[in-house]
Coordinates of C-alpha atoms in Angstrom, one line a residue:
X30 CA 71.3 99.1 76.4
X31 CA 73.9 97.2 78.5
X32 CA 73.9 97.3 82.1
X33 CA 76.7 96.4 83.4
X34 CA 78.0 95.9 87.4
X35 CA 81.1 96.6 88.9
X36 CA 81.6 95.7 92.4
X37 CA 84.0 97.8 94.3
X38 CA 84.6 101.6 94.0
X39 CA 88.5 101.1 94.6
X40 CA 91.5 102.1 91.9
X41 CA 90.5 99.1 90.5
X42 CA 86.7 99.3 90.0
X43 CA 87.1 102.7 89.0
X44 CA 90.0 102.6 86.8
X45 CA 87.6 99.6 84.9
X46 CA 84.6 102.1 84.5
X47 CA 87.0 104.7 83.2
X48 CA 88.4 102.7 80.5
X49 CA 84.7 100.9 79.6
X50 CA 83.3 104.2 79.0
X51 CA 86.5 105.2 77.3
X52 CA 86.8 102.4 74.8
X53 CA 82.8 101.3 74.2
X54 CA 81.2 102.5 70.9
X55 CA 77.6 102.2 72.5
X56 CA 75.9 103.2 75.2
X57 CA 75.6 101.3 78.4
X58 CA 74.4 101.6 81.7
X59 CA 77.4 101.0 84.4
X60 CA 76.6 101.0 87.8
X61 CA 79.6 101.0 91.0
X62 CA 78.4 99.7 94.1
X63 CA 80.9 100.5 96.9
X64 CA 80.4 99.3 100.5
X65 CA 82.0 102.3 102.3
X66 CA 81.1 105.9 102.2
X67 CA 83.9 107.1 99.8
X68 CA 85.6 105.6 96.5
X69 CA 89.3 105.3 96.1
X70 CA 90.0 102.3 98.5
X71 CA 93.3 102.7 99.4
X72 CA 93.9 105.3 97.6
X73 CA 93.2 107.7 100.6
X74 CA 94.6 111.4 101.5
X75 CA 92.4 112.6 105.1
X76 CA 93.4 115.7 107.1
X77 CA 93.9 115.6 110.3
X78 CA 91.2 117.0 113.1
X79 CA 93.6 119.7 114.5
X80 CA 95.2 121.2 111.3
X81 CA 93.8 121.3 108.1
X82 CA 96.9 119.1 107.0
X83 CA 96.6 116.1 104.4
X84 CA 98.4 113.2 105.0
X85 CA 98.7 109.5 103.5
X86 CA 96.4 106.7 105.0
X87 CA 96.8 103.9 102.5
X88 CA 98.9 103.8 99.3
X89 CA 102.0 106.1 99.8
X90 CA 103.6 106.5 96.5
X91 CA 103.0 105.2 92.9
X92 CA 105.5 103.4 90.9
X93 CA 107.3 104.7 87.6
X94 CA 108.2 102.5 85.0
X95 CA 109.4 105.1 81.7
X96 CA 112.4 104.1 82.6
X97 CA 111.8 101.0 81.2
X98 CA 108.7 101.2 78.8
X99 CA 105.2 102.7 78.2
X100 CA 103.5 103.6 81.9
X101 CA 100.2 103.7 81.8
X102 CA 99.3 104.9 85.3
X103 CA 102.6 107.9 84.9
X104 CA 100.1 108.5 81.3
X105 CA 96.7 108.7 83.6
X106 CA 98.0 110.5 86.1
X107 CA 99.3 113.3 83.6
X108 CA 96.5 113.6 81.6
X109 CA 94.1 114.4 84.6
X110 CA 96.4 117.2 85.0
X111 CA 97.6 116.0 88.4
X112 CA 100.4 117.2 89.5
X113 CA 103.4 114.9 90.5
X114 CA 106.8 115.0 92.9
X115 CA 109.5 112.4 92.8
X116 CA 110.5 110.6 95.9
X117 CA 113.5 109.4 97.1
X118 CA 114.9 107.9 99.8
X119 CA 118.2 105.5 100.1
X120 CA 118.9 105.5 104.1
X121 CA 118.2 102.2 105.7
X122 CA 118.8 102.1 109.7
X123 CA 120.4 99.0 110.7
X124 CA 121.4 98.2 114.3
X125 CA 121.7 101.5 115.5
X126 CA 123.7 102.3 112.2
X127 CA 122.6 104.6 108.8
X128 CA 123.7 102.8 106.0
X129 CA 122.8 104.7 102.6
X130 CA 125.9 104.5 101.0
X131 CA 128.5 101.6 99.9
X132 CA 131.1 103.5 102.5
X133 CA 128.3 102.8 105.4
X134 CA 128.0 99.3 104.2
X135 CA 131.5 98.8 104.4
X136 CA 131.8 101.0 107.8
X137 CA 129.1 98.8 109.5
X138 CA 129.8 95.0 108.1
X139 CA 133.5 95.5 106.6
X140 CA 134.8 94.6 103.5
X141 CA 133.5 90.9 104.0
X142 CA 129.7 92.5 103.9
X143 CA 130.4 94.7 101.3
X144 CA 131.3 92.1 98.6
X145 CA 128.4 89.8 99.7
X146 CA 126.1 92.4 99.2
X147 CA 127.8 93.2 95.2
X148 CA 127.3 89.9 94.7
X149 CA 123.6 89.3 96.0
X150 CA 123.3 92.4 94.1
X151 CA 124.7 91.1 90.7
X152 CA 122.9 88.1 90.5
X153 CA 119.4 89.9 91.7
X154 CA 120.2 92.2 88.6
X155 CA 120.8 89.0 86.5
X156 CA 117.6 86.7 87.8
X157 CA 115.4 89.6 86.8
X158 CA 116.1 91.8 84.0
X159 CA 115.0 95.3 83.2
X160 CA 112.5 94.2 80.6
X161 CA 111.5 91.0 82.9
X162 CA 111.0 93.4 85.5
X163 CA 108.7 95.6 83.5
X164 CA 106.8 92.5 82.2
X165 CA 106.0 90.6 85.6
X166 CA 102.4 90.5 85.0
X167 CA 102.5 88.9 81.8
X168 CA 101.9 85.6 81.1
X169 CA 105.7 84.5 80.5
X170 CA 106.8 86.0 83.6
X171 CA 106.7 83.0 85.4
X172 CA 110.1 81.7 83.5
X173 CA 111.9 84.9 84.3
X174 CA 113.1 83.7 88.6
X175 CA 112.5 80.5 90.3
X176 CA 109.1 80.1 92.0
X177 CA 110.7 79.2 95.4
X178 CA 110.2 80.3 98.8
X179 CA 112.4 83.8 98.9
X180 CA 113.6 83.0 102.3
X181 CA 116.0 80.1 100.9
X182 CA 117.7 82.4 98.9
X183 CA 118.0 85.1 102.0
X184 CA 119.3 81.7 103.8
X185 CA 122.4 81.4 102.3
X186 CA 123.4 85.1 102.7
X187 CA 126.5 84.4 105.6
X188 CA 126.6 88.1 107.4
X189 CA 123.7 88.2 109.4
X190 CA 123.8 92.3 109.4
X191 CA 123.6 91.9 105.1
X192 CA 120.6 89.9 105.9
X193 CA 118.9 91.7 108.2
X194 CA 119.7 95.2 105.7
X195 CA 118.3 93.8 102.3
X196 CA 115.2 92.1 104.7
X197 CA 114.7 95.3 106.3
X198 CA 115.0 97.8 103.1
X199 CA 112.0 95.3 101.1
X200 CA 110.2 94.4 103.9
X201 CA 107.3 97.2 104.1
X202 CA 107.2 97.0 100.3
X203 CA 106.6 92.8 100.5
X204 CA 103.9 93.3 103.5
X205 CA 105.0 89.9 104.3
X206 CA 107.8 87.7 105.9
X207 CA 110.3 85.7 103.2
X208 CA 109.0 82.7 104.3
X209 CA 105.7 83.3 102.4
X210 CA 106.0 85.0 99.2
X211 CA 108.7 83.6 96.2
X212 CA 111.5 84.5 95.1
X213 CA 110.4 86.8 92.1
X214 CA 108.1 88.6 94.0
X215 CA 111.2 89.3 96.9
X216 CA 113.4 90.1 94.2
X217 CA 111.2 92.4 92.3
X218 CA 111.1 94.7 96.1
X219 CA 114.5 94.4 96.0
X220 CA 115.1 95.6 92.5
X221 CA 112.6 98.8 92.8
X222 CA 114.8 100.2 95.0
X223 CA 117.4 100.6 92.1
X224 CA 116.3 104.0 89.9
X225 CA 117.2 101.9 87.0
X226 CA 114.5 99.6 86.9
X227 CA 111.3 102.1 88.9
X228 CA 110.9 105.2 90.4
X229 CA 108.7 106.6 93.0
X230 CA 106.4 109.1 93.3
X231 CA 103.3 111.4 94.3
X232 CA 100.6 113.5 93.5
X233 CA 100.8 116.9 95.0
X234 CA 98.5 117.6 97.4
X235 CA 97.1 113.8 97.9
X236 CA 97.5 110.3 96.5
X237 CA 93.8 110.4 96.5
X238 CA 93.2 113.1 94.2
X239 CA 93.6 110.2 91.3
X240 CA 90.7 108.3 92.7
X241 CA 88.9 111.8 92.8
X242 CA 89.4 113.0 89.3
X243 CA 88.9 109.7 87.8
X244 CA 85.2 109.2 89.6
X245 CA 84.5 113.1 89.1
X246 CA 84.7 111.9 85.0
X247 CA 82.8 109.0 85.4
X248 CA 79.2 108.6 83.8
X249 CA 78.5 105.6 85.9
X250 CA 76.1 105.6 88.9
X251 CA 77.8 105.0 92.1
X252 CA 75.9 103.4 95.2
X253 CA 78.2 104.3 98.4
X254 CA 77.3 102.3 101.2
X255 CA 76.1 99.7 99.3
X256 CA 77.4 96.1 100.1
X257 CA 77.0 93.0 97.5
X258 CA 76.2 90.0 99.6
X259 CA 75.7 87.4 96.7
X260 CA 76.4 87.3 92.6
X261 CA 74.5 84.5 91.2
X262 CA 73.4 83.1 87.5
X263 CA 70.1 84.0 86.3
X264 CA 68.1 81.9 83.5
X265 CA 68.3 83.9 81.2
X266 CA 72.2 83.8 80.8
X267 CA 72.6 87.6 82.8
X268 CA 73.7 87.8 86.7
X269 CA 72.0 89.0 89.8
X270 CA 73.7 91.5 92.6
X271 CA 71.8 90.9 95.6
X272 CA 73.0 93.9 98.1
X273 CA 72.1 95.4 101.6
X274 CA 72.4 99.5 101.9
X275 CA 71.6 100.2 105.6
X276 CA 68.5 98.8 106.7
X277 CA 67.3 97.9 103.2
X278 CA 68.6 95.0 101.0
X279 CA 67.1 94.2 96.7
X280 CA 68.5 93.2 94.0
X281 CA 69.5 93.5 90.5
X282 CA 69.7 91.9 87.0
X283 CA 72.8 92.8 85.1
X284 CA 74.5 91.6 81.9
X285 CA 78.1 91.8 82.8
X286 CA 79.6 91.8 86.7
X287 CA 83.0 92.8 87.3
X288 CA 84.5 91.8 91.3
X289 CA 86.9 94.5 91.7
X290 CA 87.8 93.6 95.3
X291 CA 90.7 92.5 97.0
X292 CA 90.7 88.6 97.8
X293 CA 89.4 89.2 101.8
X294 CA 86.7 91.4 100.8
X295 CA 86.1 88.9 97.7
X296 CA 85.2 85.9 100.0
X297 CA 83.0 88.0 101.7
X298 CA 80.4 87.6 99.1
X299 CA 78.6 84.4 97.9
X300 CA 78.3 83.0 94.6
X301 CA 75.4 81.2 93.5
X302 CA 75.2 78.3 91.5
X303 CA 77.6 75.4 91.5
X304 CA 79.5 75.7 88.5
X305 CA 80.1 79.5 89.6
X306 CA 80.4 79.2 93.2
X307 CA 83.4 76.2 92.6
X308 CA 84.8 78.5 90.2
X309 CA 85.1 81.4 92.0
X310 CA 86.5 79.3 95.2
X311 CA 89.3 77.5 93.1
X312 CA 90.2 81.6 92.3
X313 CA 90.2 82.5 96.0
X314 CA 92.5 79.8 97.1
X315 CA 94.9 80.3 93.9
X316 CA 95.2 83.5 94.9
X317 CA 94.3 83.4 99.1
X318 CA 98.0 84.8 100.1
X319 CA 97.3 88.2 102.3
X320 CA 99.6 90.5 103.0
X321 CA 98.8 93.2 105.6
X322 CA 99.8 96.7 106.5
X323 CA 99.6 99.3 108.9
X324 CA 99.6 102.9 109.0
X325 CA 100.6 105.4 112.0
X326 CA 100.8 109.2 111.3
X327 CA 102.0 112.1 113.7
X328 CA 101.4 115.8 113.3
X329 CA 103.7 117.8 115.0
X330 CA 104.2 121.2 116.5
X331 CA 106.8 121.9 114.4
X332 CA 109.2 120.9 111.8
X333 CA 110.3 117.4 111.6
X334 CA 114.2 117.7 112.1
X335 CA 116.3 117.8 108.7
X336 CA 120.2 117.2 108.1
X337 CA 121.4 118.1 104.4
X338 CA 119.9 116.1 101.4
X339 CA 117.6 114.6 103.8
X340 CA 115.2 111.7 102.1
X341 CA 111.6 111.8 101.8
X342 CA 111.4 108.4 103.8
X343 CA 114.0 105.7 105.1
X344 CA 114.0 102.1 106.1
X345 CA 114.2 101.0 109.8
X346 CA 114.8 97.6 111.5
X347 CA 111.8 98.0 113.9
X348 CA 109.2 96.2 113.9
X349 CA 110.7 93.5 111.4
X350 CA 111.3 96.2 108.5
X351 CA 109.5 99.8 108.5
X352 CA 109.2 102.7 106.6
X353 CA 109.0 106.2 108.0
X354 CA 108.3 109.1 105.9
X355 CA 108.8 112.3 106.5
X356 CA 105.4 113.3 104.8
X357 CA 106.1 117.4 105.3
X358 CA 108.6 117.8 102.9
X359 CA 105.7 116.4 100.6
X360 CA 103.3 119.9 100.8
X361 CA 103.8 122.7 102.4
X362 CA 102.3 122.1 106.2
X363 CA 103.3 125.6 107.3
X364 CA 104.6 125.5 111.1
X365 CA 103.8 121.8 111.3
X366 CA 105.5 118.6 110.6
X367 CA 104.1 115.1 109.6
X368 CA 105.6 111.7 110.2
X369 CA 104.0 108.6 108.9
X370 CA 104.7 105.1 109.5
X371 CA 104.2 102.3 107.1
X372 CA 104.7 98.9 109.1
X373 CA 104.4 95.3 107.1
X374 CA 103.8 91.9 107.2
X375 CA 103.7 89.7 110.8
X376 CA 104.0 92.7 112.5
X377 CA 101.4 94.7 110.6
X378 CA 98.6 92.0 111.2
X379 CA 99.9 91.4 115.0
X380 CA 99.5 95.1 116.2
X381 CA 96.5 95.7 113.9
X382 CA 94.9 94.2 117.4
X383 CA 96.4 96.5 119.9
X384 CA 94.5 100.3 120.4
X385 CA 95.4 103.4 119.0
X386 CA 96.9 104.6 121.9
X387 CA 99.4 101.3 121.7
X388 CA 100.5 101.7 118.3
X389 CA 101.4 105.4 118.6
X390 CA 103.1 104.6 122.0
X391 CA 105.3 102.0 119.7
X392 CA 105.8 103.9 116.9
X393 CA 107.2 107.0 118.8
X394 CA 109.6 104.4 120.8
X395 CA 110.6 103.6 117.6
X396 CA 111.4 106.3 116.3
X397 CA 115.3 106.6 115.1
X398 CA 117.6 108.9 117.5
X399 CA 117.4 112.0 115.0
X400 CA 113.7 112.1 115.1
X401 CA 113.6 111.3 119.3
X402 CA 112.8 114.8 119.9
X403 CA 109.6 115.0 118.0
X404 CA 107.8 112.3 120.7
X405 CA 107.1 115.5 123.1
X406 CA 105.8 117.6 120.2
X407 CA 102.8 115.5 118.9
X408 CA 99.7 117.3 118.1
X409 CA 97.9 114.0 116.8
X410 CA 98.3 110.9 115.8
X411 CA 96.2 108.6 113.7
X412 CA 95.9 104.9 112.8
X413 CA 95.2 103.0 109.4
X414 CA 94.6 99.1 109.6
X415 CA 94.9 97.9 106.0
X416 CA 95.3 94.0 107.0
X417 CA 94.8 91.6 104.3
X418 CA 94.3 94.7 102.0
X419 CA 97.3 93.4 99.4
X420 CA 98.7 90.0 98.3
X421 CA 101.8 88.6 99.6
X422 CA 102.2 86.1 96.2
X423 CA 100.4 88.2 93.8
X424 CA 99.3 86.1 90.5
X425 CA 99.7 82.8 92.9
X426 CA 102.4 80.7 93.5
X427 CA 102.0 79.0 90.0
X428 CA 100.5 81.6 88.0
X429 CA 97.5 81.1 85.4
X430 CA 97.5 82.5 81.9
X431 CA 96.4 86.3 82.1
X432 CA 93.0 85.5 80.5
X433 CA 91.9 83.0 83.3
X434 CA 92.8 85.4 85.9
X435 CA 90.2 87.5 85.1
X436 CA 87.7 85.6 84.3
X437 CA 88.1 82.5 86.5
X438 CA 84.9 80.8 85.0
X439 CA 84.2 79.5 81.9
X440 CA 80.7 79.0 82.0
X441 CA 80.3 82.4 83.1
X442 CA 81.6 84.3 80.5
X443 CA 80.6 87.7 81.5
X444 CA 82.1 87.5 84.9
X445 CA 85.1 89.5 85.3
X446 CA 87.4 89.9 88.3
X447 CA 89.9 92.7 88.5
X448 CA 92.5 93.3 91.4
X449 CA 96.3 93.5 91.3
X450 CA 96.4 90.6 93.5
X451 CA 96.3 89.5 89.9
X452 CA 99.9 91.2 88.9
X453 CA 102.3 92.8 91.5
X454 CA 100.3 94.8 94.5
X455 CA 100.8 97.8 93.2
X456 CA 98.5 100.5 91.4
X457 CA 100.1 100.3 88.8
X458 CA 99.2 96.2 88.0
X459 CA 95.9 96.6 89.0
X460 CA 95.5 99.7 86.2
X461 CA 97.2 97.0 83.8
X462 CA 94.4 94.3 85.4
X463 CA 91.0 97.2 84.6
X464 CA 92.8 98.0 81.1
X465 CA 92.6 93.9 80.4
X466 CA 88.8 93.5 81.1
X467 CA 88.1 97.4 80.0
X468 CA 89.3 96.1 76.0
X469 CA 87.5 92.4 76.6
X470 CA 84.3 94.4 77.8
X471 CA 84.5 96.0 75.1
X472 CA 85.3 93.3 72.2
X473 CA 81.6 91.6 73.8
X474 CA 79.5 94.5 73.6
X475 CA 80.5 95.0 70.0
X476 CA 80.2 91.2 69.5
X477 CA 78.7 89.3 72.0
X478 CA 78.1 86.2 70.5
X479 CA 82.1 85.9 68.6
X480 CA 83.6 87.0 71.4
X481 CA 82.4 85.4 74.0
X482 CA 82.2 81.6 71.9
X483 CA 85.8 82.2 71.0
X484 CA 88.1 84.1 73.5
X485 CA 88.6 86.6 71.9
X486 CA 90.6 89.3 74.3
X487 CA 92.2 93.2 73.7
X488 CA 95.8 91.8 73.5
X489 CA 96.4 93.5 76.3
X490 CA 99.3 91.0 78.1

């Protein structure tokens, strides 16, 4: 029987078990080992101590791509029978001003601002198509935009208020500054905020619910608090986990190993053998771009204030770009109200540093004049450091075919890395990145020796 490893008990190492089990026609062995106490990475819906009230710690929303094409996540999701809610929100707070409208952008810049931002929009719309939006994983998307530095195109926007809206409505989707991701990758957080290309939304009652019902169907073994230290070759052609659970560290002898880490918690674990451990570190700095985030949550006494046709979230110029959501009109929180933060980028890795008490003291100074009134009524507050937890130039700045991604080294054919540093950031590319290795997993354990001698892949991208 096959054993096989995957290392990380993320979306992304459990959407790979999922999809093994799913698409193998023999029986295997899979085992998760996951270095926290819980799976679902960032997938993560807590309640707070004083109310029994969920709110969101890491990923916020999913992406929705029907729009455009076949969704596999939007096809997960539905068949676990979770339930979903759209989001919306089109408010971004610029200088003291609202701007949600092309009347507001006209009110606050004139009509000067207003045709600069048409025609940034136009040609945004024309670098990046629909379908080359849909396809930005694959292994042609590097032709669709220029590879350049995004902040030379936000450069040689004149009005300095246009600038600071489009930097201010992307910037907590990018989780980085323009300076350091392209301009694809800028473009594309631009472009998702059009309900042409994506949509947002959530699961009912917690983002983490996906993470739950996936691992509650799983036949794998999972090892919580379980980290790998090293993965290295073994004579007879398998690979070797070394790991340390508390006090107690051993090893183990497996014929496949999939990395299902981010690219931080990837370098935290050593690779043995030369022509593995080069291979692995010429994959870390292809793809060594992090991106950070930061999340601050409030419960509060009461309702959050609403106005008619009020968003689920809007954009805000503090702290370089921020999102606020109003996460109560989510679930029903009954006399309470929740308001959660999503900070990115410079600013998200800077006050990762500071205390709790520090960031909540910012983020209610922050808070826009219609929500003011809710510092005074703050039950509790908590505080999510996600820094270097996503990729500010997902794929790299030149990316590699789809096939070499995930398995960065030749001689080590059945090594597999999944992650959606590897396609956009988002759940949705690393579910495309598990799907890819899921079908080539597969392929080698009905033939091991074909597949394996001759590339042979699922077709997947």
């Amino acid at each position: 029987m096959p054993h096989i490893a995957i290392v990380g008990g993320g979306p992304g190492g459990l959407f790979t078990a999922w999809r093994i089990e799913q698409m193998a026609s023999e029986p295997m062995a899979i085992t998760i080992f996951e270095a926290s106490d819980r799976v679902g990475g960032k997938l993560a819906s807590p309640t707070f101590s004083t109310a029994a009230i969920r709110y969101e710690a890491g990923a916020a929303e999913l992406y929705h791509y029907e729009v455009i094409g076949d969704d596999p996540l939007w096809h997960l999701v539905r068949s676990l029978g979770l339930v979903t809610v759209p989001l919306a929100g089109a408010a971004v707070h610029v200088t003291g001003n609202q701007i949600a409208t092309v009347d507001d952008i006209e009110a606050t810049c004139g009509i000067p601002g207003r045709e600069e931002l048409a025609s940034f929009d136009t040609w945004a719309r024309s670098a990046i198509t629909r379908r080359e939006f849909y396809d930005s994983g694959a292994d042609h998307a590097g032709d669709a935009c220029p590879q350049s530095r995004f902040d030379v195109v936000m450069g040689a926007i004149r009005a300095p208020v246009i600038r600071t809206y489009i930097e201010t409505m992307i910037h907590s989707d990018l989780a980085t500054e323009p300076t350091a991701t392209t301009v694809a990758y800028g473009l594309q957080n631009y472009l998702m905020n059009d309900p042409s290309y994506m949509r947002l939304y959530r699961i009912a009652g917690g983002n983490e619910q996906l993470a739950c019902a996936v691992a509650s169907r799983l036949a794998a073994e999972v090892r919580l608090d379980t980290a790998v230290s090293e993965v290295c070759s073994w004579p007879d052609g398998r690979l070797r986990i070394e790991w340390r659970a508390g006090d107690r560290t051993g090893h183990d002898t497996f014929d496949m190993v999939i990395v299902a880490l981010p690219v931080a918690a990837l370098q935290a674990i050593a690779f043995g053998g030369d022509a593995l451990a080069l291979a692995m570190k010429r994959h870390v700095v292809h793809h060594d771009h992090p991106a950070h985030y930061l999340r601050i949550t409030h419960l509060l006494d009461g309702p959050v204030p609403t106005a008619p046709g009020q968003d689920d979230y809007l954009m805000v110029d503090s702290f370089g770009g921020a999102c606020l959501y109003i996460e109560s009109g989510r679930d029903s929180v009954g006399r309470h109200g929740v308001l959660g933060w999503l900070l990115g980028g410079e600013a998200a890795e800077r006050m990762a540093a500071l205390s709790d008490a520090a960031l909540v003291d910012a983020a209610l100074d922050a808070l826009p004049p219609a929500f003011a009134c809710c510092r005074g009524r703050v039950l509790e507050s908590r505080v999510h450091r996600w820094v270097g937890a996503v990729n500010a130039v997902p794929g790299g700045w030149s990316p590699l075919p789809v096939a070499a991604r995930h398995r960065p080294s030749p001689d080590h054919p059945n090594l597999f890395v999944v992650g959606d540093y590897l396609y956009d950031s988002t759940l949705n590319g690393v579910l495309d990145s598990a799907e890819y290795v899921a079908g080539w997993v597969a392929v080698d354990l009905m033939h091991p020796t074909a597949a394996s001698n001759s590339g042979t892949t699922n077709g997947f991208a």
